[in-house]
Amino acid sequence: MDKNPVKKISLKKLFPNGFNPDNGEDTMRLNVLLQEKAAANPALNGYTIIRLDHDTAYIAPVGYETEDEVAETAQDTKVIGVDPTAQGNTTALRKIVLDLQNKNEGYTVTEFARKGIDYVAYLRQLDEKTITVRYALADALQVEPYELRLKRTPENGWHVRVLKDGFEFRASKHHARLQESIETSIGKEGWWYQAFAEQRIIIIHPGKLPTFPARVEYNSGLWDRNTVKSIYFGMKLPDRGRETGDPLALNLKSSPGILVAGETSGGKSTVINSIIYGAVMAGCVLAICDDEDKSVDFTYAQPWVMRHGYGCDGKDSIVAVLTMIMDECKRRAEIIKQEHKMNYWELDESIRKDMPPIMLICDEIAQWAAPITVPAGLAKDDPTRIAAEYEKGIHAMAFLLLRRITQKARFTGICFLFAAQSPTANNGLDPSIRTNLTSKILLGETVSDDIRKLVLKDARKAPKVPENVKADGVGKGTGVAELGGIEPAVFKGYYMDDPERDMTWADILCERLEQHVPHVCENLDDIHWTRAEIIERIPFTAFNPDDVFMEDMSDEATDDRLSVEGGFGEDGRDVADRDKPLTGAAAAAHALNVEARIAQSMASQPVAHSGLSGLDALDAAGRDAAARGL
């Protein structure tokens, strides 16, 4: 240790309106600023305030002060010799304490120590508060009151040295009891402590409960620091005694599957936008699937979407994108196998350069992958039934593809983020999918226990957004993150805007991406699917009722094979009531039943490693179904 490690901090700049060392608010604020400095400069870790005046704070490493300086001060002190054989005998020492305090009214035995060849007890006159603190700490730390040496700190907290030989502070053993004691018996809610195990010193600080600012802006030092191992999206709730929390980041390399859930207006879209920005800055290309009515949320990201990667033009386009992702997964798996590697990240950079990692964003999954119930009692050619049958088939295909992506894409450099307000099986996210989404982000300051149990691995132990954050009115955009290898944490998502330029958070992210990342497709039309391309990839979509009805209503509509033959066979084998062939839209509805059965068949079949293409499997099942006259 330096001969004189005491450092002086000028308070004039930190407190331009003046600093009052007797003002609790000022001293608490000073301590927060000191903790922030220590977080930015590790050389200051372990420094504490030892003296204050109106202009200067003096700080020194914990334990710097001498024993005399640390010892309790009192109006009067008595030193009384005791039986030396009692040393180390807790039962005997307790009896001595009781006897001495009964004989010396108003005095408290504060410690036992060797003084030369004698063994003595120190008795001091203590105020009532000090006595209360002494006994509360002894109970929390499971030591005797005379094994603690206390003194007030300049900030009106407590400096505590544990005198017991062999005492070792362990957070797992002591933290809960100590923190409860600090907030109930010693100080009040928001007070906190620092433990220095090597020196057997605990410093108790006055403070306030940690909270968030009204909004958490993206740290200027993080804009260019996103990598596949660190995709920044928010700030953790600050530790006690601080006002700034640590950045929170996803590791796409170790945990490629992400679940984002939460209540409406809870900040879900804001967090997803931050993740999109980080993924693109880290070298990913995008594929996006979203409900057509909400797809405007991701318009800004179109320049970094891969060819045919924009599934926001209707449910058919979503299924087209997902089948394309599965085919890309198969292609990459074959390359990984040929190169004798275990996963995408082990491939040589020269190979990965030509197939960058993909970030698949699937939002509002309940709108396009949840199971659909067809209304009962409707005629086969009822437009409502026909539309429902088609929607049921499309949703089933989307669900199956989502599940297979979570099972097969993880080792191929394809990352996937699935988002829904309520991630239930009825909303398209059953346990078989959620299990493979190992990074969980749950938005909302108040989330039901049922949703927490669905999303979080251990909802009972995971923290909740504190009540003081809600009471402060800064709960918007907060939530709980449970990321692989990191303790679950309360956080608040990054958000910024620029009213003067009429720019939202998405606009700001887009502006920065434009400055740093080239567009993926020169022509944005290439990210979309044409109707013909979708039908070619997924023949099932030719029976989209919207298209069929338009053809039926057209004045120029002509008879085709479907309307003439009525279904798939001239003999009408596919007609359930066997009376007459179905025609037009009704035949299309029957085809949907076939496809739904195919989807159910796919769901019950194990997927081989070599059969990654959902489209190939669907076509094969379709041919088999037709051959059997379904």
Coordinates of N, CA and C in Angstrom, one line a residue, residues 344-501:
Y344 N -21.3 -24.0 -37.4 CA -21.0 -22.8 -38.3 C -19.8 -22.0 -37.8
W345 N -19.7 -21.8 -36.5 CA -18.7 -20.9 -36.0 C -17.3 -21.5 -36.1
E346 N -17.2 -22.8 -36.3 CA -15.9 -23.5 -36.5 C -15.4 -23.4 -37.9
L347 N -16.2 -23.0 -38.8 CA -15.8 -22.9 -40.2 C -14.7 -21.8 -40.4
D348 N -13.9 -22.0 -41.4 CA -12.9 -21.0 -41.7 C -13.6 -19.7 -42.1
E349 N -13.0 -18.6 -41.8 CA -13.6 -17.3 -42.1 C -13.8 -17.1 -43.6
S350 N -13.0 -17.7 -44.4 CA -13.2 -17.6 -45.9 C -14.5 -18.2 -46.3
I351 N -14.9 -19.2 -45.6 CA -16.2 -19.9 -45.9 C -17.4 -19.1 -45.4
R352 N -17.2 -18.6 -44.1 CA -18.3 -17.9 -43.5 C -18.5 -16.5 -44.2
K353 N -17.5 -16.0 -44.8 CA -17.7 -14.7 -45.5 C -18.7 -14.7 -46.5
D354 N -18.9 -15.9 -47.2 CA -19.9 -16.0 -48.3 C -21.2 -16.4 -47.8
M355 N -21.4 -16.7 -46.5 CA -22.7 -17.0 -45.9 C -22.7 -16.5 -44.5
P356 N -23.0 -15.2 -44.4 CA -23.0 -14.5 -43.1 C -24.1 -15.1 -42.2
P357 N -23.9 -14.9 -40.9 CA -25.0 -15.4 -40.0 C -26.3 -14.7 -40.3
I358 N -27.4 -15.4 -40.1 CA -28.7 -14.9 -40.3 C -29.4 -14.6 -39.0
M359 N -30.1 -13.5 -38.9 CA -31.0 -13.3 -37.8 C -32.4 -13.3 -38.3
L360 N -33.1 -14.3 -37.9 CA -34.5 -14.4 -38.3 C -35.4 -13.8 -37.2
I361 N -36.2 -12.8 -37.5 CA -37.1 -12.1 -36.6 C -38.5 -12.5 -36.9
C362 N -39.1 -13.1 -35.9 CA -40.5 -13.6 -36.1 C -41.4 -12.9 -35.0
D363 N -42.2 -11.9 -35.4 CA -42.9 -11.1 -34.5 C -44.4 -11.4 -34.6
E364 N -45.2 -11.2 -33.6 CA -46.6 -11.4 -33.6 C -47.0 -12.8 -34.1
I365 N -46.3 -13.8 -33.5 CA -46.4 -15.2 -34.0 C -47.9 -15.7 -33.8
A366 N -48.5 -15.2 -32.8 CA -49.9 -15.6 -32.5 C -50.8 -15.3 -33.7
Q367 N -50.5 -14.3 -34.5 CA -51.3 -13.9 -35.6 C -51.2 -14.8 -36.8
W368 N -50.1 -15.6 -36.9 CA -49.9 -16.4 -38.1 C -49.4 -17.8 -37.8
A369 N -49.3 -18.3 -36.5 CA -48.9 -19.6 -36.3 C -49.7 -20.3 -35.2
A370 N -50.7 -19.6 -34.6 CA -51.5 -20.2 -33.6 C -52.5 -21.1 -34.3
P371 N -52.9 -22.2 -33.5 CA -53.9 -23.1 -34.1 C -55.2 -22.4 -34.4
I372 N -55.9 -22.8 -35.4 CA -57.1 -22.2 -35.9 C -58.3 -23.2 -35.7
T373 N -59.4 -22.8 -35.2 CA -60.6 -23.6 -35.2 C -61.6 -23.2 -36.3
V374 N -62.0 -24.2 -37.1 CA -62.9 -23.9 -38.2 C -64.3 -23.9 -37.6
P375 N -65.1 -22.8 -37.8 CA -66.5 -22.8 -37.3 C -67.3 -24.0 -37.7
A376 N -68.0 -24.6 -36.8 CA -68.8 -25.8 -37.1 C -70.2 -25.3 -37.8
G377 N -70.7 -26.3 -38.5 CA -72.1 -26.1 -39.1 C -72.1 -25.3 -40.4
L378 N -71.0 -25.0 -40.9 CA -71.0 -24.2 -42.2 C -70.9 -25.1 -43.4
A379 N -71.6 -24.7 -44.4 CA -71.5 -25.5 -45.7 C -70.1 -25.5 -46.2
K380 N -69.8 -26.5 -47.1 CA -68.5 -26.6 -47.6 C -68.1 -25.4 -48.5
D381 N -69.1 -24.8 -49.1 CA -68.7 -23.7 -50.0 C -68.9 -22.4 -49.4
D382 N -69.2 -22.4 -48.0 CA -69.3 -21.1 -47.3 C -68.0 -20.4 -47.3
P383 N -67.9 -19.1 -47.7 CA -66.7 -18.4 -47.8 C -66.0 -18.4 -46.4
T384 N -66.7 -18.3 -45.4 CA -66.1 -18.2 -44.0 C -65.4 -19.5 -43.7
R385 N -66.0 -20.6 -44.1 CA -65.4 -21.9 -43.8 C -64.2 -22.1 -44.7
I386 N -64.3 -21.7 -45.9 CA -63.2 -21.9 -46.9 C -62.0 -21.1 -46.4
A387 N -62.2 -19.8 -46.0 CA -61.1 -19.0 -45.5 C -60.5 -19.6 -44.3
A388 N -61.3 -20.1 -43.4 CA -60.8 -20.7 -42.1 C -60.0 -21.9 -42.4
E389 N -60.5 -22.8 -43.3 CA -59.7 -24.0 -43.6 C -58.3 -23.6 -44.2
Y390 N -58.3 -22.6 -45.0 CA -57.0 -22.2 -45.6 C -56.1 -21.7 -44.5
E391 N -56.7 -20.8 -43.7 CA -55.9 -20.2 -42.6 C -55.4 -21.3 -41.7
K392 N -56.2 -22.3 -41.4 CA -55.7 -23.3 -40.5 C -54.5 -24.1 -41.1
G393 N -54.6 -24.3 -42.4 CA -53.4 -25.0 -43.0 C -52.2 -24.2 -43.0
I394 N -52.3 -22.9 -43.3 CA -51.1 -22.0 -43.3 C -50.5 -21.9 -42.0
H395 N -51.4 -21.7 -40.9 CA -50.9 -21.6 -39.6 C -50.2 -22.9 -39.2
A396 N -50.7 -24.1 -39.6 CA -50.1 -25.3 -39.2 C -48.7 -25.4 -39.8
M397 N -48.6 -25.0 -41.1 CA -47.3 -25.1 -41.8 C -46.3 -24.1 -41.1
A398 N -46.8 -22.9 -40.8 CA -45.9 -22.0 -40.1 C -45.4 -22.5 -38.8
F399 N -46.3 -23.1 -38.0 CA -45.9 -23.6 -36.7 C -44.9 -24.7 -36.8
L400 N -45.1 -25.6 -37.8 CA -44.2 -26.8 -37.9 C -42.8 -26.3 -38.4
L401 N -42.8 -25.3 -39.2 CA -41.5 -24.7 -39.7 C -40.8 -24.0 -38.5
L402 N -41.5 -23.3 -37.7 CA -40.9 -22.6 -36.6 C -40.2 -23.7 -35.6
R403 N -41.0 -24.7 -35.4 CA -40.4 -25.8 -34.5 C -39.2 -26.4 -35.1
R404 N -39.2 -26.7 -36.4 CA -38.0 -27.3 -37.0 C -36.8 -26.4 -37.0
I405 N -37.1 -25.1 -37.2 CA -36.0 -24.1 -37.2 C -35.3 -24.1 -35.9
T406 N -36.1 -24.1 -34.8 CA -35.5 -24.1 -33.5 C -34.7 -25.4 -33.2
Q407 N -35.1 -26.5 -33.8 CA -34.4 -27.8 -33.6 C -33.2 -27.9 -34.5
K408 N -33.2 -27.4 -35.7 CA -32.2 -27.7 -36.7 C -31.2 -26.5 -37.0
A409 N -31.6 -25.3 -36.7 CA -30.8 -24.2 -37.2 C -29.7 -23.7 -36.3
R410 N -29.7 -24.2 -35.1 CA -28.9 -23.6 -34.0 C -27.4 -23.7 -34.4
F411 N -27.0 -24.8 -35.0 CA -25.5 -25.0 -35.3 C -25.1 -24.5 -36.6
T412 N -26.0 -23.9 -37.4 CA -25.7 -23.5 -38.8 C -25.5 -22.0 -38.9
G413 N -25.4 -21.2 -37.8 CA -25.2 -19.8 -37.9 C -26.5 -19.0 -38.2
I414 N -27.6 -19.7 -38.0 CA -28.9 -19.1 -38.1 C -29.5 -18.8 -36.8
C415 N -29.6 -17.6 -36.4 CA -30.2 -17.2 -35.1 C -31.6 -16.8 -35.3
F416 N -32.4 -16.9 -34.2 CA -33.9 -16.7 -34.4 C -34.4 -16.1 -33.1
L417 N -35.2 -15.1 -33.4 CA -35.9 -14.3 -32.3 C -37.4 -14.5 -32.5
F418 N -38.1 -15.1 -31.6 CA -39.5 -15.3 -31.7 C -40.2 -14.4 -30.7
A419 N -41.2 -13.6 -31.1 CA -41.9 -12.6 -30.2 C -43.4 -12.8 -30.2
A420 N -43.9 -12.7 -29.0 CA -45.4 -12.8 -28.9 C -45.8 -12.2 -27.5
Q421 N -47.0 -11.6 -27.4 CA -47.4 -11.0 -26.2 C -47.5 -12.1 -25.1
S422 N -48.1 -13.2 -25.4 CA -48.3 -14.3 -24.5 C -47.8 -15.6 -25.2
P423 N -46.6 -16.1 -24.8 CA -46.0 -17.3 -25.5 C -46.6 -18.6 -25.1
T424 N -47.8 -18.8 -25.3 CA -48.5 -20.1 -25.0 C -48.6 -20.9 -26.2
A425 N -49.0 -22.2 -26.0 CA -49.2 -23.1 -27.1 C -50.4 -22.6 -28.0
N426 N -51.4 -22.0 -27.4 CA -52.5 -21.5 -28.1 C -52.1 -20.3 -29.0
N427 N -51.0 -19.7 -28.7 CA -50.5 -18.6 -29.5 C -49.3 -19.0 -30.4
G428 N -49.1 -20.3 -30.6 CA -48.1 -20.8 -31.5 C -46.8 -21.0 -31.0
L429 N -46.6 -21.0 -29.6 CA -45.3 -21.2 -29.0 C -45.5 -22.2 -27.9
D430 N -45.5 -23.5 -28.3 CA -45.7 -24.6 -27.3 C -44.3 -24.9 -26.7
P431 N -44.3 -25.8 -25.7 CA -43.0 -26.1 -25.0 C -41.9 -26.6 -25.9
S432 N -42.3 -27.3 -27.0 CA -41.2 -27.8 -27.9 C -40.5 -26.7 -28.6
I433 N -41.1 -25.6 -28.8 CA -40.4 -24.4 -29.3 C -39.7 -23.6 -28.2
R434 N -40.4 -23.3 -27.2 CA -39.8 -22.5 -26.1 C -38.6 -23.1 -25.5
T435 N -38.5 -24.4 -25.5 CA -37.3 -25.1 -24.9 C -36.0 -24.6 -25.6
N436 N -36.1 -24.4 -26.9 CA -34.9 -24.1 -27.7 C -34.7 -22.6 -27.8
L437 N -35.5 -21.8 -27.1 CA -35.2 -20.4 -27.0 C -34.6 -20.1 -25.7
T438 N -33.3 -20.2 -25.6 CA -32.6 -20.2 -24.3 C -32.4 -18.8 -23.7
S439 N -32.5 -17.8 -24.5 CA -32.4 -16.4 -24.0 C -33.8 -15.9 -23.9
K440 N -34.2 -15.5 -22.7 CA -35.6 -15.1 -22.5 C -35.6 -13.6 -22.1
I441 N -36.5 -12.8 -22.8 CA -36.6 -11.4 -22.4 C -38.1 -11.2 -22.2
L442 N -38.5 -10.8 -21.0 CA -39.9 -10.6 -20.7 C -40.1 -9.2 -20.3
L443 N -40.9 -8.5 -21.2 CA -41.1 -7.0 -21.0 C -42.4 -6.8 -20.2
G444 N -42.4 -5.7 -19.5 CA -43.6 -5.3 -18.7 C -43.3 -5.1 -17.3
E445 N -43.7 -4.0 -16.7 CA -43.4 -3.7 -15.3 C -44.3 -4.6 -14.4
T446 N -45.4 -5.1 -14.9 CA -46.3 -6.0 -14.1 C -46.7 -7.1 -15.1
V447 N -46.2 -8.3 -14.8 CA -46.5 -9.5 -15.6 C -47.1 -10.5 -14.7
S448 N -48.1 -11.2 -15.2 CA -48.7 -12.2 -14.4 C -47.8 -13.4 -14.1
D449 N -48.0 -14.1 -13.0 CA -47.2 -15.2 -12.6 C -47.3 -16.3 -13.6
D450 N -48.5 -16.5 -14.3 CA -48.6 -17.5 -15.3 C -47.7 -17.3 -16.5
I451 N -47.6 -16.0 -16.9 CA -46.7 -15.7 -18.0 C -45.2 -15.9 -17.6
R452 N -44.9 -15.5 -16.4 CA -43.5 -15.6 -15.9 C -43.1 -17.1 -15.9
K453 N -44.0 -18.0 -15.5 CA -43.7 -19.4 -15.4 C -43.5 -20.0 -16.8
L454 N -44.3 -19.4 -17.8 CA -44.1 -19.9 -19.2 C -42.7 -19.5 -19.8
V455 N -42.3 -18.2 -19.4 CA -41.1 -17.7 -20.1 C -39.8 -18.0 -19.3
L456 N -39.8 -17.9 -18.0 CA -38.6 -18.0 -17.2 C -38.4 -19.4 -16.8
K457 N -37.1 -19.8 -16.7 CA -36.7 -21.1 -16.3 C -37.1 -21.4 -14.8
D458 N -36.9 -20.4 -14.0 CA -37.3 -20.5 -12.6 C -37.9 -19.2 -12.1
A459 N -39.2 -19.1 -12.4 CA -39.9 -17.8 -12.1 C -39.9 -17.4 -10.7
R460 N -39.8 -18.4 -9.8 CA -39.8 -18.1 -8.3 C -38.5 -17.3 -7.9
K461 N -37.4 -17.7 -8.5 CA -36.2 -17.1 -8.1 C -35.8 -15.8 -8.9
A462 N -36.4 -15.8 -10.1 CA -36.1 -14.6 -11.0 C -36.7 -13.3 -10.4
P463 N -36.0 -12.2 -10.5 CA -36.4 -11.0 -9.9 C -37.7 -10.4 -10.6
K464 N -38.3 -9.5 -10.0 CA -39.4 -8.7 -10.6 C -39.0 -7.3 -10.6
V465 N -39.7 -6.5 -11.5 CA -39.5 -5.1 -11.5 C -39.9 -4.5 -10.2
P466 N -39.0 -3.9 -9.4 CA -39.3 -3.4 -8.1 C -40.5 -2.4 -8.0
E467 N -41.1 -2.4 -6.9 CA -42.3 -1.5 -6.7 C -41.9 -0.1 -6.8
N468 N -40.7 0.3 -6.3 CA -40.2 1.7 -6.3 C -40.0 2.2 -7.7
V469 N -39.6 1.3 -8.7 CA -39.5 1.7 -10.1 C -40.9 2.0 -10.6
K470 N -41.9 1.2 -10.3 CA -43.2 1.5 -10.8 C -43.7 2.8 -10.2
A471 N -43.5 3.0 -8.8 CA -44.0 4.2 -8.1 C -43.3 5.4 -8.7
D472 N -42.0 5.3 -9.1 CA -41.3 6.5 -9.7 C -41.8 6.8 -11.1
G473 N -42.7 6.0 -11.6 CA -43.2 6.3 -13.0 C -42.2 6.0 -14.1
V474 N -41.2 5.2 -13.8 CA -40.2 4.9 -14.9 C -40.2 3.4 -15.3
G475 N -41.3 2.8 -15.1 CA -41.4 1.3 -15.4 C -41.6 1.0 -16.9
K476 N -41.9 2.0 -17.7 CA -42.1 1.7 -19.1 C -40.8 1.2 -19.8
G477 N -40.9 0.1 -20.5 CA -39.7 -0.4 -21.1 C -38.8 -1.3 -20.2
T478 N -39.3 -1.6 -19.0 CA -38.6 -2.5 -18.1 C -39.0 -3.9 -18.2
G479 N -38.3 -4.8 -17.7 CA -38.6 -6.2 -17.7 C -37.6 -7.1 -17.1
V480 N -37.6 -8.4 -17.3 CA -36.7 -9.3 -16.8 C -36.0 -10.1 -17.9
A481 N -34.7 -10.2 -17.8 CA -33.9 -10.9 -18.8 C -33.3 -12.1 -18.2
E482 N -33.4 -13.3 -18.8 CA -32.8 -14.5 -18.3 C -32.0 -15.1 -19.5
L483 N -30.7 -14.7 -19.5 CA -29.8 -15.1 -20.6 C -28.9 -16.2 -20.2
G484 N -28.4 -17.0 -21.1 CA -27.6 -18.1 -20.8 C -26.3 -17.7 -20.1
G485 N -26.0 -18.3 -19.0 CA -24.8 -18.0 -18.3 C -24.8 -16.8 -17.4
I486 N -25.9 -16.1 -17.4 CA -26.0 -14.8 -16.6 C -27.2 -14.9 -15.6
E487 N -27.0 -14.4 -14.4 CA -28.1 -14.4 -13.5 C -29.3 -13.6 -14.0
P488 N -30.5 -14.0 -13.8 CA -31.6 -13.2 -14.3 C -31.6 -11.8 -13.7
A489 N -31.9 -10.8 -14.5 CA -31.8 -9.4 -14.1 C -32.9 -8.6 -14.6
V490 N -33.3 -7.6 -13.7 CA -34.3 -6.6 -14.1 C -33.5 -5.6 -15.0
F491 N -34.1 -5.1 -16.1 CA -33.4 -4.2 -17.0 C -34.4 -3.2 -17.6
K492 N -33.9 -2.3 -18.3 CA -34.7 -1.3 -19.0 C -34.1 -1.2 -20.4
G493 N -34.9 -1.3 -21.5 CA -34.4 -1.3 -22.8 C -34.0 0.1 -23.2
Y494 N -33.0 0.1 -24.1 CA -32.5 1.4 -24.6 C -33.6 2.1 -25.5
Y495 N -33.6 3.4 -25.4 CA -34.5 4.2 -26.2 C -34.0 5.6 -26.4
M496 N -34.1 6.1 -27.6 CA -33.8 7.5 -27.9 C -34.7 8.0 -28.9
D497 N -34.9 9.3 -29.0 CA -35.6 9.9 -30.1 C -35.0 11.3 -30.4
D498 N -35.4 11.9 -31.5 CA -34.9 13.2 -31.8 C -36.1 14.0 -32.4
P499 N -36.9 14.6 -31.4 CA -38.1 15.4 -31.8 C -37.8 16.5 -32.8
E500 N -36.6 17.1 -32.7 CA -36.3 18.2 -33.6 C -36.2 17.7 -35.1
R501 N -35.8 16.5 -35.3 CA -35.7 15.9 -36.6 C -36.9 15.0 -36.9

